[in-house]
Every structure is written in structure tokens, then in C-alpha cells.
Coordinates of C-alpha atoms in Angstrom, one line a residue:
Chain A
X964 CA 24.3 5.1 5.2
X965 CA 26.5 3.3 7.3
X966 CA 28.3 5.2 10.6
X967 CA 31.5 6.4 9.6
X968 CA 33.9 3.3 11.2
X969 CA 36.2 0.5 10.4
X970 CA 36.1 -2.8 12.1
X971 CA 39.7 -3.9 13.8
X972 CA 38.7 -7.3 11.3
X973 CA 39.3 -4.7 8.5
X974 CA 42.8 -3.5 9.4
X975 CA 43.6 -7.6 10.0
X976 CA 42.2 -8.2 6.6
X977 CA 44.9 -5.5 5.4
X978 CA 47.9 -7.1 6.8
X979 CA 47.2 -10.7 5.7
X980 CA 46.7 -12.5 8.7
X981 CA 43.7 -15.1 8.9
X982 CA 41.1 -15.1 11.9
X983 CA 41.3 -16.1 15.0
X984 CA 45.1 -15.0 15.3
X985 CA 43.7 -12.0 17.2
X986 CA 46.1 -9.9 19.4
X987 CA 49.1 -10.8 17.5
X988 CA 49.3 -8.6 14.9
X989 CA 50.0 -5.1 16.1
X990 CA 52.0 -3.6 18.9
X991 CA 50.7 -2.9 22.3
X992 CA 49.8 0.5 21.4
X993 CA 47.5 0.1 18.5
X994 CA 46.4 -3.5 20.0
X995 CA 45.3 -1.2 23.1
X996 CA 43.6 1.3 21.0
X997 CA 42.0 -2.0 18.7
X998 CA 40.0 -3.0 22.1
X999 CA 39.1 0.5 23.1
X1000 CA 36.9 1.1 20.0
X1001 CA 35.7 -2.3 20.4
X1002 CA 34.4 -1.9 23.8
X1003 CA 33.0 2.0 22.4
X1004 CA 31.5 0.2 19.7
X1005 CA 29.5 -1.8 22.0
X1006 CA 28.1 1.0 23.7
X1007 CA 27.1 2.6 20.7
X1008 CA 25.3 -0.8 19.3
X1009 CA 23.8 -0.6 22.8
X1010 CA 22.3 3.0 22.0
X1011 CA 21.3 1.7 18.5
X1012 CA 19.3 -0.9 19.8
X1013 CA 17.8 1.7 22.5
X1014 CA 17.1 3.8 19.7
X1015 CA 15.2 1.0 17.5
X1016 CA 13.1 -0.4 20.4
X1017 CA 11.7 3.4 21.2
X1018 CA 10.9 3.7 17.5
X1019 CA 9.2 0.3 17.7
X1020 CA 7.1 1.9 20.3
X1021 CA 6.0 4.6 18.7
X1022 CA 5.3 2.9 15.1
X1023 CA 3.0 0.4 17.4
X1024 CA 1.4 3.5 19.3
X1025 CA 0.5 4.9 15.8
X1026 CA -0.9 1.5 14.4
X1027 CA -3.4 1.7 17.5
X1028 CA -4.5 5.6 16.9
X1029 CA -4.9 4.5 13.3
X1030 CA -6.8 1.4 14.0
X1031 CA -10.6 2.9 14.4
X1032 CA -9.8 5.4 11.3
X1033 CA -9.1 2.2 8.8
X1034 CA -12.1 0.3 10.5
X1035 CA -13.8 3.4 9.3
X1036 CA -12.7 3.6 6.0
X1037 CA -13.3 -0.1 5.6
X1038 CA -17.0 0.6 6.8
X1039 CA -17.3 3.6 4.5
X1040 CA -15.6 1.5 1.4
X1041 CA -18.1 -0.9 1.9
X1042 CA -21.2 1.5 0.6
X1043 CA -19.2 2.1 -2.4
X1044 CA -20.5 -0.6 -5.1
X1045 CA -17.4 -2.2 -6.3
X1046 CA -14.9 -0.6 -4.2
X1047 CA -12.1 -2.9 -4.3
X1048 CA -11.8 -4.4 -8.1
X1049 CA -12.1 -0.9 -9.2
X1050 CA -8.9 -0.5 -7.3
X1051 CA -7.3 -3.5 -8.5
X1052 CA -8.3 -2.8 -11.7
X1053 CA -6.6 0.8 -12.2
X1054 CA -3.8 -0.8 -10.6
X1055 CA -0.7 -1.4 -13.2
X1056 CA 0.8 -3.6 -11.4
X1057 CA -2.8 -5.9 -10.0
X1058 CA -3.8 -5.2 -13.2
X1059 CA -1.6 -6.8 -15.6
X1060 CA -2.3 -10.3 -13.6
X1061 CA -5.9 -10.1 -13.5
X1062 CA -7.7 -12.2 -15.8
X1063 CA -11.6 -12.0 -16.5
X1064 CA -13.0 -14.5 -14.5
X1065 CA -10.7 -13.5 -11.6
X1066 CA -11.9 -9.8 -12.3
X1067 CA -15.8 -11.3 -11.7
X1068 CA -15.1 -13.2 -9.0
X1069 CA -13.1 -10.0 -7.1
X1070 CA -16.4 -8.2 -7.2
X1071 CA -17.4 -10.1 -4.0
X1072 CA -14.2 -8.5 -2.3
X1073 CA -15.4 -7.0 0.4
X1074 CA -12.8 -6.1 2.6
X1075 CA -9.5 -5.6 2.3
X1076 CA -6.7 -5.7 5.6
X1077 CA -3.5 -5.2 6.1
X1078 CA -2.3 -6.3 9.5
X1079 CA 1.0 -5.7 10.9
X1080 CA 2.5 -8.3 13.3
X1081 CA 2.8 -6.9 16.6
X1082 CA 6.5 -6.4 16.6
X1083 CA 6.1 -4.8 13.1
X1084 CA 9.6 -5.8 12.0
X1085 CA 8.4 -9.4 11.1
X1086 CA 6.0 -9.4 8.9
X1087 CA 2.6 -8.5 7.8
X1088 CA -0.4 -10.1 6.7
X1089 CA -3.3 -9.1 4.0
X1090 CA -6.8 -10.4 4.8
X1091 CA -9.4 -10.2 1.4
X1092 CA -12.9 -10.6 3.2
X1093 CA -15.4 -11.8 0.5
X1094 CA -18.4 -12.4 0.2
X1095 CA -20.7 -15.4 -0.5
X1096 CA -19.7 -16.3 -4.2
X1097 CA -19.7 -19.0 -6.5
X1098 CA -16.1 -19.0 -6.3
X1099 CA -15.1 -20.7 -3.0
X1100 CA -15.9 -21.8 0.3
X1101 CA -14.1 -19.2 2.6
X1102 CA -15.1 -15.9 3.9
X1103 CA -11.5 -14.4 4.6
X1104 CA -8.3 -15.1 1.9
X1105 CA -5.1 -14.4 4.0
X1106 CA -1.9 -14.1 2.9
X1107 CA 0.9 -13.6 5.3
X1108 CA 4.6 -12.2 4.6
X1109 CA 7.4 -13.2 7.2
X1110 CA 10.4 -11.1 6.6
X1111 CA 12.2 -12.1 9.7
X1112 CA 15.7 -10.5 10.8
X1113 CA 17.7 -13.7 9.1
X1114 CA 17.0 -15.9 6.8
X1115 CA 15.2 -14.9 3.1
X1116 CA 11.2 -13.4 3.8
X1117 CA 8.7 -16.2 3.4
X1118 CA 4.8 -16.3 2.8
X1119 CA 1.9 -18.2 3.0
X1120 CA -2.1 -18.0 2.3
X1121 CA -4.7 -19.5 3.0
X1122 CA -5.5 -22.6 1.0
X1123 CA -8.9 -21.8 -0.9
X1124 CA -11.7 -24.0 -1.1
X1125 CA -12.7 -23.9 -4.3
X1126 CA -16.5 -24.8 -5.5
X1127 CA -16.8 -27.5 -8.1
X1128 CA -15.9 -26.7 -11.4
X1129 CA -14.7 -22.8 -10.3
X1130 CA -10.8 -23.5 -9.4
X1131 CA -9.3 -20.1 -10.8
X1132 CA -6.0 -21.6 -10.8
X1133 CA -6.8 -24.3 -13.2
X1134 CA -7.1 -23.7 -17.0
X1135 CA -10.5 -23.4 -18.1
X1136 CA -10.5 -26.4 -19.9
X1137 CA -8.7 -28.2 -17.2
X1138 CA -11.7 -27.1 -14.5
X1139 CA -14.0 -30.3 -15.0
X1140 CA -12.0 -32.7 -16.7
X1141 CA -8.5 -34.0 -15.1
X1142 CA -8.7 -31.8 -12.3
X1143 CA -5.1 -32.7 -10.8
X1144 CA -3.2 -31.7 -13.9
X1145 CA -0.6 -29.0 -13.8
X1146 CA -1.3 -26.1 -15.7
X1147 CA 0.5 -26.6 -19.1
X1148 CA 1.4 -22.7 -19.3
X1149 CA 2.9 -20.9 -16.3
X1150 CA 1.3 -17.9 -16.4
X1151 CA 0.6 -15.4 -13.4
X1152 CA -2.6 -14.1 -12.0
X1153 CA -4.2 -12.9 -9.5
X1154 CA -4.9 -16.2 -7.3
X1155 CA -1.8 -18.0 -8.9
X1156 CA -0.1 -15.0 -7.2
X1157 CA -1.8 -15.8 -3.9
X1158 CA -0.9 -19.8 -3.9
X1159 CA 2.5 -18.8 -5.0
X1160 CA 5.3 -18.9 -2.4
X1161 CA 8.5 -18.6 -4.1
X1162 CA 10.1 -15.8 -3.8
X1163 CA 8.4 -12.7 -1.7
X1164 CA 11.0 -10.4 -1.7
X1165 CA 10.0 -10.2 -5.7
X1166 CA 6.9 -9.5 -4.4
X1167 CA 5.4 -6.6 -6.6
X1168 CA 2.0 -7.4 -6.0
X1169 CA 2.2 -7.5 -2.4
X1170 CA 4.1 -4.1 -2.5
X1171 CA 0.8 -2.5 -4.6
X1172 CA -1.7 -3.5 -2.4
Chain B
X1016 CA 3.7 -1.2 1.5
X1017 CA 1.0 0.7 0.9
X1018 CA -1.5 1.2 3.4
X1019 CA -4.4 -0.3 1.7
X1020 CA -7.2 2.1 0.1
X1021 CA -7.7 3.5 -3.3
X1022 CA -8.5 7.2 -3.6
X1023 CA -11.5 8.4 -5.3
X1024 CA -9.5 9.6 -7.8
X1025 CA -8.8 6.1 -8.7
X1026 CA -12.2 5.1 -8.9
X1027 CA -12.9 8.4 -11.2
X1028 CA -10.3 7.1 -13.6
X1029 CA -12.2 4.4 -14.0
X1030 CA -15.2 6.0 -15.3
X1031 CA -12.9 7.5 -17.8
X1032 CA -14.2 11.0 -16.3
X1033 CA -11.8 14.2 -16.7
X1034 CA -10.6 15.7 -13.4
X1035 CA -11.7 18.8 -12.4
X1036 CA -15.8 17.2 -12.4
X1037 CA -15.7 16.5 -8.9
X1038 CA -18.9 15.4 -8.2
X1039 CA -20.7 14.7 -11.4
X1040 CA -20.1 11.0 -11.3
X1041 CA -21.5 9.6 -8.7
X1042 CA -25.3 8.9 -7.3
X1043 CA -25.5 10.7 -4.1
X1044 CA -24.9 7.8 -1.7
X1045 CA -21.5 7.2 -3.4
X1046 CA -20.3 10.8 -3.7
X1047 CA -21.0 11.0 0.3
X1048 CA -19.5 7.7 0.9
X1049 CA -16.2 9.6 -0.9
X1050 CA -16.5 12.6 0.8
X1051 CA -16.4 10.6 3.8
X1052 CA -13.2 8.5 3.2
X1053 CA -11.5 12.0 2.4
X1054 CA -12.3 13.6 5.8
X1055 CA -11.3 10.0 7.3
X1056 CA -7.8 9.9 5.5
X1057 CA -7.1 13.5 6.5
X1058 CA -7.5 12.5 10.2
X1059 CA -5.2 9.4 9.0
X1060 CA -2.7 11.7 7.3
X1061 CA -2.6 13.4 10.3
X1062 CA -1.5 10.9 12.3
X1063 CA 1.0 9.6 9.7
X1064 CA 2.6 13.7 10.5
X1065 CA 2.5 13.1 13.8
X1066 CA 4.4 9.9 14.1
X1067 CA 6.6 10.8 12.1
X1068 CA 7.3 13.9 14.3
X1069 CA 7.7 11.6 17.0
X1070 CA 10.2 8.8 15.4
X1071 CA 12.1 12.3 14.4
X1072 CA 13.1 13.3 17.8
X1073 CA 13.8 9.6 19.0
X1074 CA 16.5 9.9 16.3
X1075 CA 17.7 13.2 17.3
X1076 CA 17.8 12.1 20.8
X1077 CA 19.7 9.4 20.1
X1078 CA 22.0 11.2 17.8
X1079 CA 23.2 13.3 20.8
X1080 CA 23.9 10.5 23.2
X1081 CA 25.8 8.5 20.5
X1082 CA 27.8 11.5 19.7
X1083 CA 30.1 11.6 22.5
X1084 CA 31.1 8.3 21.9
X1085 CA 31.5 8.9 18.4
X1086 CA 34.0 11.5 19.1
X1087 CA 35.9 9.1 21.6
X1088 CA 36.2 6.4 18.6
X1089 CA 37.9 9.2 16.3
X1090 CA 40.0 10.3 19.5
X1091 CA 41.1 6.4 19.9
X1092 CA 41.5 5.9 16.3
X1093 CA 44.0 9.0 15.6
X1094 CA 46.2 6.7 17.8
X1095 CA 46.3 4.1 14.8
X1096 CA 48.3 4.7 12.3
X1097 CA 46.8 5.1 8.5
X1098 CA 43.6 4.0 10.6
X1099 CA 41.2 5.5 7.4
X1100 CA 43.4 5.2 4.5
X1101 CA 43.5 1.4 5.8
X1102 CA 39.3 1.2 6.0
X1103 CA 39.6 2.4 2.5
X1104 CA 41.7 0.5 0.6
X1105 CA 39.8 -2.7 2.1
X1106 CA 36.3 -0.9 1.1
X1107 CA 35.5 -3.2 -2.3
X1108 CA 33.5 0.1 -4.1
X1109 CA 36.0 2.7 -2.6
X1110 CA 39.3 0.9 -3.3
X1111 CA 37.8 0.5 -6.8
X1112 CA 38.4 4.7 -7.4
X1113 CA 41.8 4.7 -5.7
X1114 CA 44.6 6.0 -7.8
X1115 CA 47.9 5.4 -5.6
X1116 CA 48.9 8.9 -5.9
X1117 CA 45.7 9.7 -4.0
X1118 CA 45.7 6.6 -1.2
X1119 CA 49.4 8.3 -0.9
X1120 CA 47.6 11.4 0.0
X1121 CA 45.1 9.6 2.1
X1122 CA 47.5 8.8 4.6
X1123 CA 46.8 12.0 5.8
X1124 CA 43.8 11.6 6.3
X1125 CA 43.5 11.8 10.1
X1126 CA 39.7 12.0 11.2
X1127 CA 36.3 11.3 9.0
X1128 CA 32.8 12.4 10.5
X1129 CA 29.4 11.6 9.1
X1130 CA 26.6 14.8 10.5
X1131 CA 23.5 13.9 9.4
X1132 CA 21.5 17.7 9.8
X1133 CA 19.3 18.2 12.3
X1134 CA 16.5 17.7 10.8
X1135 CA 18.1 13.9 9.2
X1136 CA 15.7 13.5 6.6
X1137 CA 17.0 16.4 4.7
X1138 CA 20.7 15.3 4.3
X1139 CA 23.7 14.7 5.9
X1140 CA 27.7 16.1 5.1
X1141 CA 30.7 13.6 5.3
X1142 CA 34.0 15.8 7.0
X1143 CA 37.4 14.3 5.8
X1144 CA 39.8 16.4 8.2
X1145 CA 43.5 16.2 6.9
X1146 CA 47.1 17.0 8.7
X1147 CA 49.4 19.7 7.1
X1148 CA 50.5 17.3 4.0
X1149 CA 51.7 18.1 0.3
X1150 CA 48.7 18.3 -1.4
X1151 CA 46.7 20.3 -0.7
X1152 CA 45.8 23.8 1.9
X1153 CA 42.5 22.6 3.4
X1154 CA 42.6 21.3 6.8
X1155 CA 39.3 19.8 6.1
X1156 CA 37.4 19.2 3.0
X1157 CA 33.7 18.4 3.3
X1158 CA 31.1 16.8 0.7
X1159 CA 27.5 17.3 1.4
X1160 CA 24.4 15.5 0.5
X1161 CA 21.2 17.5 0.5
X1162 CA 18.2 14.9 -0.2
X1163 CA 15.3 17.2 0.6
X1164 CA 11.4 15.8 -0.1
X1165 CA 11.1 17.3 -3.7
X1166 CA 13.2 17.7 -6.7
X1167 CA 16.3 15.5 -6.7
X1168 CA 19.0 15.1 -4.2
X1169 CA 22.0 17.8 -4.5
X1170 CA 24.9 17.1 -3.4
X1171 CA 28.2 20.1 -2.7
X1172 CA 31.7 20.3 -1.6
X1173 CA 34.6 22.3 -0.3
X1174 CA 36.7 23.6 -3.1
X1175 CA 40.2 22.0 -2.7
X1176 CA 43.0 24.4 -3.0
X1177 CA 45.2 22.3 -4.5
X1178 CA 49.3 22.8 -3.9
X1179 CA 51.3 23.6 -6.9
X1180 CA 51.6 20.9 -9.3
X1181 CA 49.8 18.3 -6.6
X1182 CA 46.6 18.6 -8.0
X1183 CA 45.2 15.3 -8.1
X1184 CA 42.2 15.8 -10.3
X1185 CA 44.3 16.3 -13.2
X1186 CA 46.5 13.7 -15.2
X1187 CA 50.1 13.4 -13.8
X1188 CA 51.3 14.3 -17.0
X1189 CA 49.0 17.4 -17.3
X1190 CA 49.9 19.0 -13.9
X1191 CA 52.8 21.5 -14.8
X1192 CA 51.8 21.6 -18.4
X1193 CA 48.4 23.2 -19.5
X1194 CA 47.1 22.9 -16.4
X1195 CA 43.3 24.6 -17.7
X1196 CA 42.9 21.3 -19.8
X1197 CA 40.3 18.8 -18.9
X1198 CA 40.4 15.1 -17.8
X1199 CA 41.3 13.8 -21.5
X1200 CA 40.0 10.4 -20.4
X1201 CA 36.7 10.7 -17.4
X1202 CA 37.9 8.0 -15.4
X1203 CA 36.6 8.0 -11.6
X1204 CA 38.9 8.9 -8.6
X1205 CA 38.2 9.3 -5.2
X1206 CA 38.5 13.0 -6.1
X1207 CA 36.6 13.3 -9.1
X1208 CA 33.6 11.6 -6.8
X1209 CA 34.8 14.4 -4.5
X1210 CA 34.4 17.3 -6.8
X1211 CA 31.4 15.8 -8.7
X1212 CA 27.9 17.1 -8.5
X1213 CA 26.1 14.6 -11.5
X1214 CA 23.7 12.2 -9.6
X1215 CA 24.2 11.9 -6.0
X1216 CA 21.3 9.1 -6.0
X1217 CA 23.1 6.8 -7.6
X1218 CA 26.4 7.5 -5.4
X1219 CA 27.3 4.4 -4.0
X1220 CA 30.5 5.9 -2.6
X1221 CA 29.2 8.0 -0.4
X1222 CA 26.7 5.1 0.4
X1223 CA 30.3 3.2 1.5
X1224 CA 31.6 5.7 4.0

């Protein structure tokens, strides 16, 4: 909901007159009464952004208290024998992009983060801590969202270093033969999701987790 | 977004086990591992109450301090004339409901206030106060939105006591004639979204002002 107020460029709008002829449209009266609200309205944007920076505060105050209980959790979660693809997999949404071998290769998800940027507003990142696995190389899969105040949200991940022969994002039939060929069929999965930068504010998979 | 964690219920769906076997599931080291993550996300539910608490009297306190100024605005605005009826007709979603009959009786319109209640989450009334003018008694007529954490959002309004033959919710032809009929054709107005009640969730009107 917006506050309850129209902008003096509103009224202009009204009467026809194109920007930057300010000042010349009313009479002194209402051209004295223009500036007043403008000059209230700044003190009212002033509050607003009083009002968003203590709300900031307490938001990040919260993420600390809450910290040591997730690191908990994590720590508990990590006695439970496949945790985190059980998750994924009674998941609609995770679900419907998960394919086999991806499901296989999840069971050495160890960990799973999500991490606020400090300022909370910009972004957020998710860390998948894995195991050893045939799969790839790296011990932490991160992939950050930037929603920044202008401009569209962007994301990116870590790039995966995939064992020989075990790229998840190629076709299977693809994996050992002509290994720098597109795959022929766009279709989304879980790590094809990861690589994929296009458009985060789709993101429903990022939203789920 | 989520905070990340699947329940145990989750994890019992996936066993295809009925709910209400709490504990039948599991090996012992699993059921106390879930036990565990339940007594760890009450202490992080509790938090979640708490900060929420908190952000909830930021906004109250800055609801007061903006208030005064928001009362200077309206006072500076009474001193332009057709100030609101102006803001309307340049709102794209209002303008689209505005017969001329009732922008005619907009120009009476003299002071609009948005109070959220003082609890803001549960809903908020919009006060359209009006000079003496030929359409209708009221000197102010008020719509309210009650949003409320369960069942759906409810919304209410002042009855208007319309002025003889000045009653803009019925067809111009219709006024002096049968004047129990209804609306032959439902078309919206700005006072049909007034005096309707159907789905204040998908009101983008009241979303405008």
C-alpha cells in the first residue's frame, strides 16, 4: 500500500504542461502550497528511511541470535542418513527437476546454507556442502542471488569441477564422447538450474529451498 | 525464502508412513536426532516471535512521528483546489472506474487518510472525508480492510446515505424510477468498489490509494 498522496508532477500531468516548466503553471497560492508538501514530503521520506535502517538492525540482530541454533540444526541434520535429498525429494517444486543420477549424486549433500548478505536487502547466497563423491571436485556448490535496489536481480554459482565422464549437465550419451556439445534438448534439472543465470526473479527453485 | 530445513514430517512422507505413528519409523539414533531439531526449531520459532515483536513497534513508532506530518500535508493540500479528485483522474487503475457523474462528485472530496490499525498487520481503513455536496449525507465515508493471519481478508464500509435521486450506484436512468432494481449491467465504479465486499485480495484499487 502506498501513503495516501499525490505528487505536484501529477496535478502538472493533469493540466498538460511538459516537465521542466515548473512554477509556471498555477497561481502563487497553490504554487506556495505545491512546495510546502514538497518540503513535508522530504521529511517524511527522511522518517521512512529512519524507519528502514532500524528495521535493518533488528532483522541483522535476529540473524546473529539465530546463527548458533541453525549451526545446530545443521549438526543435528547431519546424523540423519540422507537428510537433504529426502528433502529435495518431497519437494514439488526440487522435485519435478531432479533427475536420477542427480538424485544419486545429492545423497552426498551434506550441508545445506543459506546466508544473507550483511545488509540483508542485497542478496543472499546458498552453500550445498558435499561430500567426497564421484561427481566433482568441490566440497562447497554456492550459488549467490543479488537483488540489488536497481537494476533486475542477478545470480551466480560456483563453476563445478566435474570428474571425467560424470558432467550432470551433459546428456548421458554426450558425457564421453564430444564433450563440448550443447545439449540438443533444453531441459531443466537440478544442476542445469544451478549453471543457469537467466532470469532469478523466475526463480522457483531458489524460493523452495 | 525459506529458511532452509525440512521437517520430520517431510522425511516421514517419504517413508509413505501415515501420521499419527510418531515414532515407529525410525532407528533410535534418527528418532533422537528429530526430536532434537524439534526442540532446536522451537527455540528458532521463538526468535522469529520475537523479532517480529520488535520490527512491530519500530513501525508503530514510526507511524506516530510520521503522523503529524501527515496531517500537515492534508492541511496544505485542502488549499489546492480538486487536489484528490486531480490524483485520481491521473491514477491509470482508478481513472479506469470513474464514471463522470461520480469524478463530479469527487470534487468534493476534500481530505483522504490511510490508518493502518495499531497492530498494522491486521488491516488498515482508507477515510474519504467529503464537504456538504449533493450527493450524499455522510461527512465521511470509510472502507476498511481487515487482513487478519487466518481465513481470508474482509473488507467493510460506511453505508452511504445517498440524497434523493443522487444515488450513484444505480443507473441514471433507474434513479427516480424503480429504484429497488439492481445494476442491470455489473459494471465497476468507484462506488460499486466502494460498496463491495467480493475479494478484497485481489483489490487493486484500494492497492492504488
Amino acid at each position: 500500500m502506498s501513503s495516501a498522496g499525490a505528487t505536484p508532477r501529477k496535478l502538472k500531468k493533469m493540466d498538460g504542461s511538459a516537465e521542466g516548466e515548473e512554477g509556471r503553471d498555477y497561481d502563487a497560492e497553490t504554487q506556495k502550497a505545491l512546495e510546502e508538501i514538497d518540503s513535508c514530503q522530504n521529511e517524511i521520506d527522511a522518517l521512512n528511511e529512519r524507519a528502514s535502517e532500524e528495521i535493518l538492525k533488528v532483522e541483522q540482530k535476529y540473524n546473529k541470535l539465530r546463527k548458533p541454533y541453525f549451526e545446530k540444526r545443521n549438526d543435528i541434520i547431519k546424523r540423519i542418513p540422507n537428510f537433504w535429498v529426502t528433502a529435495f525429494v518431497n519437494h514439488p517444486q526440487i522435485m519435478a527437476i531432479l533427475e536420477d543420477e542427480e538424485e544419486d549424486c545429492l545423497h552426498f549433500l551434506s550441508k545445506l546454507e543459506v546466508e544473507e548478505f550483511d545488509d540483508i536487502k542485497s542478496g543472499y547466497r546458498i552453500n550445498f556442502h558435499f561430500e567426497d563423491n564421484p561427481y566433482f571436485e568441490n566440497n562447497v556448490l554456492t550459488k549467490e542471488f543479488h537483488l540489488g535496489s536497481t537494476g533486475n536481480p542477478a545470480s551466480q554459482s560456483t563453476p563445478i569441477r566435474w570428474k571425467e565422464g560424470h558432467d550432470l549437465t551433459k546428456k548421458p550419451k554426450d558425457r564421453n564422447a564430444s564433450k563440448g556439445r550443447k545439449r540438443a534438448v533444453e531441459q531443466k534439472t537440478f544442476f542445469s538450474w544451478f549453471t543457469d543465470h537467466g532470469d532469478p526473479s523466475a526463480d522457483d527453485i531458489a524460493e523452495g529451498i
